[in-house]
Amino acid sequence: MKGRILLVEDDETFRSFLQTVLEDEGHDVLTAGDGLSGARLIKGKQFDLVISDLKMPGKSGLELFRDTIQDANPPRFIFLTAFGTVEEAVGAMKDGAFDFLTKPLEDPDTLLRIVNRALEGLQHSRDYRALKESETVGLPPEELIFAGSAMQSIRKLVHNVAGTTANVLIYGESGTGKELVARIIHLLSPRSNGGFVPLNCAAIPENLLESELFGHEKGAFTGAIQARLGKFELAKGGTIFLDEIGEMPVSLQAKLLRVLQERVFERVGGGKEIKADVRVIAATNRDLAEEVVEKRFREDLFYRLNVFPVNLPPLRERRDIIPLLTEYFIQRFCRQVGKKLKGIEPEALKAMKAYAWPGNIRELQNVVERAVILAQDMVRAANLPDALARSPEPVAITGKDKLRMVERDLIVKALEQHGGNRRLAAEELRVSRRTLQYKLKEFGLLDED
């Protein structure tokens, strides 16, 4: 991992040597020649790690550490110490310092190993803190969001992309939790201190969507009696989440493309360029690759958005987590309505596991909320909607599931017949190579073909 490091050392030659070692590894390094200068830099900037001499004139490294450790998001400390001050360095570690090294430093690789461990540990602790904080803003814990085998690879993808600036495109049916995953990416990102601003592109009339995105000036159109900020300005320093991006009119897609390419936009009715200091996460329940083929979505915008695709499975492919989600929602809605229930009876749970859940997790949540309101001692089958209560046998495969299975089998057979040659397979299937590539990702076949 690469980090922002403050190096505090009063020996100029040694300081220059350490700076070179760290910068050669790709770290962003600032230096200070004494503790007082280091303290001023810490107050003005955010650092991941401080590497400091323990003994310095004016303000010691130990004093610098004790002043900084009380901050809300303190950097980790590694001390450089002479043989005679090892005991003090060990004491500092008991107070929260990460590690120490004795001078002279004979092996720079030892320093680099400790730096890497410190940065990795810092990232893990920040991830954990962000996700714990997410529970206070109404989000379920991470263990629930990514529960089940189908979500474990997605959990890794989310953690990998969160710390980058890459655009993310989340695919999934309605109700699969696309906005929830987008919020987690934001909370784990360096932009977590900024706002998370969602916009459902399908919920805004076409003639108002541009104003919602970019804002407008006074008098820009009838009814614009004053200037108004758009979502891109409101999300400054944070993340904008464009849900149902496939519903955006083609005419507006060109303007969004300009924002992604040039990082500037203009309010409706204005001529001043405004910097777009935001990260874009988009989501769709459409096959955007197919939309591109059908000329309903711009190809250049698709590639700008689809830098890092994340595919969320529907609930019918995650039946193993239905009991866990059900119990979570029962407890949550019991707290809201002030009830104490014993849980859910086996017959009711069997019906819930058998149901196809076309509305996915959102539908499950609504069903449980209704059941909790109706229940007396525990959630029973009688408290469920008729569609669930009358489904005693598992509905393992829906018609849509069958179509997906047939589609997947055809792709596998075509690839096998042509020895894995995607061009020939696409020709046989009478689809574009781009569409085939998208389907390979959708069905998880990139490693199987």
Coordinates of C-alpha atoms in Angstrom, one line a residue:
M1 CA 0.0 0.0 0.0
K2 CA 1.1 3.6 -0.7
G3 CA 0.6 6.2 2.0
R4 CA 1.2 9.8 2.9
I5 CA 4.1 9.9 5.4
L6 CA 5.6 12.6 7.5
L7 CA 9.3 12.0 8.3
V8 CA 10.6 13.9 11.3
E9 CA 14.4 13.6 11.8
D10 CA 17.0 16.3 12.8
D11 CA 19.9 14.6 11.0
E12 CA 19.6 16.0 7.5
T13 CA 21.7 13.3 5.8
F14 CA 19.8 10.5 7.4
R15 CA 16.5 12.3 6.7
S16 CA 17.3 12.6 3.1
F17 CA 18.3 9.0 2.8
L18 CA 15.0 7.8 4.4
Q19 CA 13.0 10.1 2.2
T20 CA 14.6 8.6 -0.9
V21 CA 14.0 5.0 0.3
L22 CA 10.3 5.8 0.9
E23 CA 9.7 7.8 -2.2
D24 CA 11.3 5.0 -4.3
E25 CA 8.5 2.8 -3.1
G26 CA 5.8 5.2 -4.2
H27 CA 5.0 6.9 -0.9
D28 CA 4.1 10.6 -0.7
V29 CA 6.7 11.9 1.8
L30 CA 6.9 15.3 3.6
T31 CA 9.8 16.0 5.9
A32 CA 10.5 18.1 9.0
G33 CA 13.8 18.8 10.7
D34 CA 12.5 19.0 14.3
G35 CA 9.4 18.2 16.4
L36 CA 7.9 21.7 16.3
S37 CA 8.0 21.8 12.5
G38 CA 6.5 18.3 12.4
A39 CA 3.7 19.5 14.7
R40 CA 2.8 22.4 12.4
L41 CA 2.6 20.0 9.4
I42 CA 0.4 17.6 11.2
K43 CA -2.0 20.3 12.1
G44 CA -2.3 21.5 8.5
K45 CA -2.4 18.1 6.7
Q46 CA -3.7 14.6 7.0
F47 CA -1.0 11.9 7.3
D48 CA -1.3 8.1 7.3
L49 CA 2.0 7.5 9.1
V50 CA 4.6 9.5 11.0
I51 CA 8.2 8.3 11.2
S52 CA 9.9 10.3 13.9
D53 CA 13.2 10.4 15.8
L54 CA 12.4 9.8 19.4
K55 CA 14.9 12.4 20.8
M56 CA 15.0 15.9 19.2
P57 CA 15.7 19.4 20.5
G58 CA 12.7 21.6 21.1
K59 CA 10.0 19.0 20.9
S60 CA 10.7 15.3 21.1
G61 CA 9.1 12.7 19.0
L62 CA 7.4 11.3 22.1
E63 CA 5.8 14.7 22.8
L64 CA 4.7 14.9 19.1
F65 CA 3.1 11.5 19.5
R66 CA 1.3 12.3 22.7
D67 CA -0.1 15.5 21.2
T68 CA -1.3 13.8 18.1
I69 CA -2.7 10.5 19.4
Q70 CA -5.7 12.4 20.8
D71 CA -6.9 13.5 17.3
A72 CA -10.0 12.0 15.9
N73 CA -8.2 10.2 13.1
P74 CA -4.5 10.1 14.2
P75 CA -1.7 8.7 12.0
R76 CA 0.3 5.7 13.0
F77 CA 3.7 6.3 14.6
I78 CA 7.0 4.6 14.0
F79 CA 9.9 5.8 16.1
L80 CA 13.6 5.9 15.2
T81 CA 15.6 5.5 18.4
A82 CA 19.2 5.2 19.6
F83 CA 20.1 2.1 21.7
G84 CA 19.9 4.1 24.9
T85 CA 16.2 5.1 24.4
V86 CA 14.8 1.7 23.4
E87 CA 12.9 1.5 26.8
E88 CA 11.1 4.8 26.0
A89 CA 10.2 3.5 22.6
V90 CA 8.7 0.3 24.1
G91 CA 6.7 2.5 26.5
A92 CA 5.4 4.5 23.6
M93 CA 4.2 1.3 21.9
K94 CA 2.2 0.5 25.0
D95 CA 0.5 3.8 24.6
G96 CA -0.4 3.1 21.0
A97 CA 2.7 3.7 18.8
F98 CA 3.0 1.1 16.0
D99 CA 6.7 0.1 16.2
F100 CA 10.3 1.4 16.5
L101 CA 13.6 0.9 14.8
T102 CA 17.1 1.4 16.2
K103 CA 19.7 3.7 14.6
P104 CA 21.8 3.3 12.6
L105 CA 19.4 1.7 10.2
E106 CA 21.5 -1.0 8.4
D107 CA 18.7 -2.6 6.4
P108 CA 16.2 -0.2 4.7
D109 CA 14.0 -3.2 3.8
T110 CA 13.2 -3.7 7.5
L111 CA 11.8 -0.1 7.5
L112 CA 9.7 -0.8 4.4
R113 CA 8.2 -4.0 5.8
I114 CA 7.2 -2.2 9.0
V115 CA 5.7 0.7 6.9
N116 CA 3.7 -1.7 4.8
R117 CA 2.3 -3.4 7.9
A118 CA 1.4 -0.1 9.5
L119 CA -0.4 1.1 6.4
E120 CA -2.3 -2.2 5.9
G121 CA -3.4 -2.2 9.5
L122 CA -4.4 1.4 9.3
Q123 CA -6.6 0.7 6.2
H124 CA -8.2 -2.3 7.9
S125 CA -9.0 -0.2 11.0
R126 CA -10.4 2.6 8.9
D127 CA -12.6 0.1 7.0
Y128 CA -13.9 -1.3 10.2
R129 CA -14.6 2.1 11.7
A130 CA -16.4 3.3 8.6
L131 CA -18.6 0.3 8.5
K132 CA -19.3 0.5 12.2
E133 CA -20.3 4.1 11.8
S134 CA -22.5 3.1 8.9
E135 CA -24.7 1.2 11.4
T136 CA -25.5 4.6 13.0
V137 CA -26.8 6.0 9.7
G138 CA -29.3 3.2 9.2
L139 CA -27.1 0.7 7.2
P140 CA -26.9 -3.0 8.2
P141 CA -23.6 -4.4 9.4
E142 CA -21.1 -5.6 6.8
E143 CA -21.5 -9.2 7.8
L144 CA -25.2 -9.0 6.8
I145 CA -24.7 -7.0 3.6
F146 CA -22.3 -9.5 2.2
A147 CA -23.7 -12.6 3.9
G148 CA -23.8 -15.8 1.8
S149 CA -21.3 -17.4 -0.6
A150 CA -22.6 -15.5 -3.6
M151 CA -21.5 -12.2 -2.0
Q152 CA -18.0 -13.0 -0.8
S153 CA -16.3 -12.2 -4.1
I154 CA -18.3 -9.0 -4.3
R155 CA -17.2 -8.0 -0.8
K156 CA -13.6 -8.3 -2.0
L157 CA -14.3 -6.2 -5.1
V158 CA -16.0 -3.5 -3.0
H159 CA -13.0 -3.3 -0.6
N160 CA -10.5 -3.2 -3.5
V161 CA -12.2 -0.4 -5.4
A162 CA -13.3 1.7 -2.5
G163 CA -9.9 3.3 -2.0
T164 CA -9.5 4.2 -5.6
T165 CA -11.0 7.0 -7.7
A166 CA -12.4 4.6 -10.4
N167 CA -15.9 5.0 -11.6
V168 CA -18.1 2.0 -10.5
L169 CA -21.1 0.6 -12.3
I170 CA -23.3 -1.6 -10.2
Y171 CA -25.6 -4.1 -12.0
G172 CA -28.6 -5.8 -10.4
E173 CA -32.3 -6.2 -10.4
S174 CA -34.5 -3.8 -8.6
G175 CA -34.3 -4.3 -4.8
T176 CA -30.9 -6.1 -4.7
G177 CA -29.2 -3.4 -2.7
K178 CA -27.4 -1.4 -5.4
E179 CA -27.6 1.9 -3.4
L180 CA -26.6 0.1 -0.2
V181 CA -23.4 -1.2 -1.9
A182 CA -22.7 2.3 -3.3
R183 CA -23.0 3.8 0.2
I184 CA -20.5 1.2 1.5
I185 CA -18.0 2.0 -1.2
H186 CA -18.4 5.7 -0.3
L187 CA -17.9 5.1 3.4
L188 CA -14.8 3.0 2.8
S189 CA -13.3 5.6 0.4
P190 CA -11.0 8.7 1.0
R191 CA -14.1 10.8 0.2
S192 CA -16.1 9.5 3.2
N193 CA -16.0 12.9 4.9
G194 CA -17.8 14.3 1.9
G195 CA -21.5 13.8 1.1
F196 CA -23.2 10.9 -0.5
V197 CA -25.8 12.3 -2.9
P198 CA -28.1 9.8 -4.7
L199 CA -30.3 10.6 -7.7
N200 CA -32.7 8.2 -9.3
C201 CA -32.6 9.0 -13.0
A202 CA -35.9 7.2 -13.7
A203 CA -37.8 9.2 -11.1
I204 CA -37.1 12.7 -12.5
P205 CA -39.0 14.0 -15.6
E206 CA -36.7 14.4 -18.6
N207 CA -37.1 18.2 -18.8
L208 CA -36.0 18.5 -15.1
L209 CA -33.2 16.0 -15.0
E210 CA -30.5 18.3 -16.3
S211 CA -31.3 20.9 -13.7
E212 CA -31.3 18.2 -11.0
L213 CA -27.8 17.1 -12.0
F214 CA -26.1 20.4 -12.8
G215 CA -28.3 23.1 -11.2
H216 CA -29.7 26.2 -12.9
E217 CA -29.3 29.9 -12.8
K218 CA -32.1 32.4 -12.0
G219 CA -34.4 32.8 -15.0
A220 CA -32.9 29.8 -16.9
F221 CA -36.5 28.6 -17.6
T222 CA -40.1 29.4 -16.6
G223 CA -40.4 28.9 -12.8
A224 CA -36.6 29.3 -12.1
I225 CA -37.1 32.2 -9.7
Q226 CA -33.7 31.7 -8.1
A227 CA -30.4 29.9 -8.7
R228 CA -30.3 26.3 -7.5
L229 CA -27.4 23.9 -6.9
G230 CA -27.5 20.6 -8.7
K231 CA -26.4 17.2 -7.3
F232 CA -22.9 17.5 -8.7
E233 CA -22.3 20.7 -6.6
L234 CA -24.0 19.2 -3.6
A235 CA -21.7 16.2 -3.8
K236 CA -18.5 18.3 -3.9
G237 CA -15.7 16.4 -2.2
G238 CA -17.9 13.3 -1.9
T239 CA -19.8 10.8 -4.1
I240 CA -22.7 11.1 -6.5
F241 CA -24.8 8.0 -7.0
L242 CA -26.7 7.8 -10.3
D243 CA -29.3 5.1 -9.9
E244 CA -31.1 3.7 -13.0
I245 CA -28.5 5.3 -15.3
G246 CA -29.9 3.3 -18.2
E247 CA -33.0 5.5 -18.1
M248 CA -31.1 8.7 -18.8
P249 CA -32.1 10.4 -22.1
V250 CA -29.4 10.1 -24.8
S251 CA -29.3 13.9 -25.1
L252 CA -28.3 14.2 -21.5
Q253 CA -25.8 11.4 -21.7
A254 CA -23.5 13.6 -23.8
K255 CA -23.4 16.2 -21.1
L256 CA -22.7 13.6 -18.4
L257 CA -19.8 12.2 -20.6
R258 CA -18.3 15.7 -20.7
V259 CA -18.3 15.8 -16.8
L260 CA -16.6 12.5 -16.6
Q261 CA -14.0 13.4 -19.2
E262 CA -13.2 17.1 -18.4
R263 CA -14.4 17.2 -14.8
V264 CA -16.3 20.4 -15.4
F265 CA -20.0 21.3 -16.0
E266 CA -22.2 24.4 -16.3
R267 CA -25.5 25.1 -14.7
V268 CA -28.6 25.3 -16.9
G269 CA -28.8 28.9 -18.2
G270 CA -25.2 29.7 -17.1
G271 CA -21.9 30.0 -18.9
K272 CA -19.5 29.6 -16.0
E273 CA -17.6 26.3 -15.8
I274 CA -17.7 24.6 -12.4
K275 CA -15.3 22.0 -11.3
A276 CA -16.8 18.5 -10.7
D277 CA -14.9 17.4 -7.6
V278 CA -17.0 14.1 -7.2
R279 CA -16.7 10.4 -7.6
V280 CA -19.4 8.8 -9.7
I281 CA -21.0 5.5 -8.9
A282 CA -23.8 4.5 -11.2
A283 CA -26.3 1.6 -11.1
T284 CA -28.7 -0.1 -13.5
N285 CA -31.1 -3.0 -13.8
R286 CA -30.6 -3.0 -17.6
D287 CA -28.1 -4.8 -19.8
L288 CA -26.2 -1.6 -20.8
A289 CA -24.0 -3.5 -23.3
E290 CA -27.2 -4.5 -25.1
E291 CA -28.5 -0.9 -24.8
V292 CA -25.4 0.3 -26.6
V293 CA -25.9 -2.2 -29.4
E294 CA -29.5 -1.0 -29.7
K295 CA -28.3 2.7 -29.8
R296 CA -30.2 3.6 -26.6
F297 CA -27.0 4.2 -24.6
R298 CA -23.8 6.0 -25.7
E299 CA -20.9 3.6 -26.2
D300 CA -18.3 6.2 -25.0
L301 CA -20.3 6.9 -21.8
F302 CA -20.7 3.2 -21.2
Y303 CA -16.9 2.7 -21.2
R304 CA -16.4 5.7 -18.9
L305 CA -18.9 4.3 -16.4
N306 CA -18.1 0.7 -16.7
V307 CA -14.5 1.0 -15.4
F308 CA -15.2 -1.3 -12.5
P309 CA -18.4 -3.3 -12.8
V310 CA -20.1 -5.0 -9.8
N311 CA -22.9 -7.5 -10.4
L312 CA -25.3 -8.1 -7.5
P313 CA -27.2 -11.5 -7.6
P314 CA -30.9 -11.6 -7.1
L315 CA -32.3 -12.9 -3.8
R316 CA -33.6 -16.1 -5.5
E317 CA -29.9 -17.0 -6.1
R318 CA -29.1 -16.2 -2.4
R319 CA -31.8 -18.3 -0.7
D320 CA -29.3 -19.3 2.0
I321 CA -29.4 -15.8 3.5
I322 CA -33.2 -15.5 3.7
P323 CA -33.4 -16.8 7.4
L324 CA -30.6 -14.3 8.4
L325 CA -32.2 -11.4 6.6
T326 CA -35.6 -12.3 8.0
E327 CA -34.4 -12.4 11.6
Y328 CA -32.5 -9.1 11.1
F329 CA -35.6 -7.3 9.8
I330 CA -37.8 -8.8 12.5
Q331 CA -35.6 -7.4 15.2
R332 CA -35.3 -4.1 13.5
F333 CA -39.0 -3.5 13.0
C334 CA -39.8 -4.8 16.5
R335 CA -37.6 -2.0 17.9
Q336 CA -39.4 0.5 15.7
V337 CA -42.9 -0.5 16.7
G338 CA -42.0 -1.4 20.3
K339 CA -42.9 -5.1 20.1
K340 CA -41.2 -8.2 21.5
L341 CA -41.7 -11.2 19.3
K342 CA -40.2 -14.7 19.6
G343 CA -39.1 -14.8 16.0
I344 CA -40.7 -16.7 13.1
E345 CA -42.4 -20.1 13.1
P346 CA -40.8 -22.8 10.9
E347 CA -43.8 -23.0 8.6
A348 CA -43.6 -19.2 7.8
L349 CA -39.9 -19.4 7.3
K350 CA -40.4 -22.3 4.9
A351 CA -42.8 -20.3 2.9
M352 CA -40.4 -17.4 2.7
K353 CA -37.5 -19.6 1.5
A354 CA -39.8 -21.1 -1.1
Y355 CA -41.0 -17.8 -2.6
A356 CA -39.3 -16.4 -5.7
W357 CA -38.9 -12.8 -4.4
P358 CA -39.3 -10.9 -7.7
G359 CA -38.8 -7.6 -5.7
N360 CA -35.7 -9.1 -4.0
I361 CA -34.5 -7.8 -0.6
R362 CA -36.7 -4.7 -0.7
E363 CA -39.7 -6.9 -1.1
L364 CA -38.5 -9.2 1.8
Q365 CA -38.1 -6.1 4.0
N366 CA -41.6 -4.9 3.2
V367 CA -43.1 -8.3 3.9
V368 CA -41.4 -8.6 7.2
E369 CA -42.4 -5.1 8.3
R370 CA -46.1 -5.9 7.5
A371 CA -45.8 -9.3 9.3
V372 CA -44.3 -7.7 12.5
I373 CA -47.2 -5.2 12.6
L374 CA -49.7 -8.0 12.4
A375 CA -48.0 -10.6 14.6
Q376 CA -48.9 -11.2 18.2
D377 CA -46.3 -13.5 19.8
M378 CA -44.3 -14.5 16.7
V379 CA -44.3 -14.1 12.9
R380 CA -46.6 -16.8 11.6
A381 CA -47.6 -17.9 8.1
A382 CA -51.0 -16.2 8.6
N383 CA -49.1 -12.9 8.9
L384 CA -47.6 -13.3 5.4
P385 CA -49.2 -12.1 2.2
D386 CA -51.3 -14.7 0.4
A387 CA -48.7 -15.1 -2.4
L388 CA -46.2 -16.4 0.3
A389 CA -48.6 -18.3 2.6
R390 CA -49.8 -20.4 -0.4
S391 CA -46.3 -21.4 -1.5
P392 CA -45.5 -24.5 0.7
E393 CA -43.2 -26.0 -1.9
P394 CA -39.9 -24.4 -3.0
V395 CA -40.1 -22.4 -6.2
A396 CA -36.5 -23.3 -7.0
I397 CA -36.4 -22.1 -10.6
T398 CA -38.5 -19.4 -12.2
G399 CA -39.2 -18.9 -15.9
K400 CA -36.5 -16.2 -15.9
D401 CA -34.1 -18.5 -14.2
K402 CA -34.7 -21.2 -16.8
L403 CA -34.0 -18.7 -19.6
R404 CA -30.7 -17.6 -17.9
M405 CA -29.7 -21.3 -17.6
V406 CA -30.4 -21.9 -21.3
E407 CA -28.5 -18.8 -22.3
R408 CA -25.5 -19.8 -20.2
D409 CA -25.5 -23.3 -21.6
L410 CA -25.5 -22.0 -25.1
I411 CA -22.6 -19.8 -24.5
V412 CA -20.6 -22.6 -22.8
K413 CA -21.3 -24.9 -25.7
A414 CA -20.3 -22.3 -28.3
L415 CA -17.0 -21.6 -26.6
E416 CA -16.3 -25.4 -26.2
Q417 CA -17.1 -26.0 -29.9
H418 CA -14.7 -23.3 -31.0
G419 CA -11.9 -24.0 -28.5
G420 CA -12.5 -20.9 -26.4
N421 CA -12.4 -18.5 -29.5
R422 CA -14.8 -15.7 -28.5
R423 CA -15.0 -14.2 -32.0
L424 CA -16.2 -17.5 -33.5
A425 CA -18.5 -18.2 -30.5
A426 CA -20.1 -14.7 -30.9
E427 CA -20.6 -15.3 -34.6
E428 CA -22.3 -18.6 -34.0
L429 CA -24.5 -17.1 -31.3
R430 CA -25.2 -14.1 -33.6
V431 CA -24.3 -11.5 -31.0
S432 CA -21.5 -8.9 -30.9
R433 CA -18.2 -9.7 -29.2
R434 CA -19.0 -6.9 -26.8
T435 CA -22.3 -8.5 -25.8
L436 CA -20.6 -11.9 -25.4
Q437 CA -18.0 -10.3 -23.2
Y438 CA -20.6 -8.8 -21.0
K439 CA -22.5 -12.1 -20.7
L440 CA -19.3 -13.9 -19.8
K441 CA -18.9 -11.5 -16.9
E442 CA -22.5 -11.8 -15.9
F443 CA -22.4 -15.6 -15.7
G444 CA -19.0 -15.7 -14.2
L445 CA -17.5 -17.6 -17.2
L446 CA -14.4 -15.6 -17.8
D447 CA -12.3 -18.2 -15.9
E448 CA -14.2 -21.2 -17.4
D449 CA -14.0 -20.5 -21.1

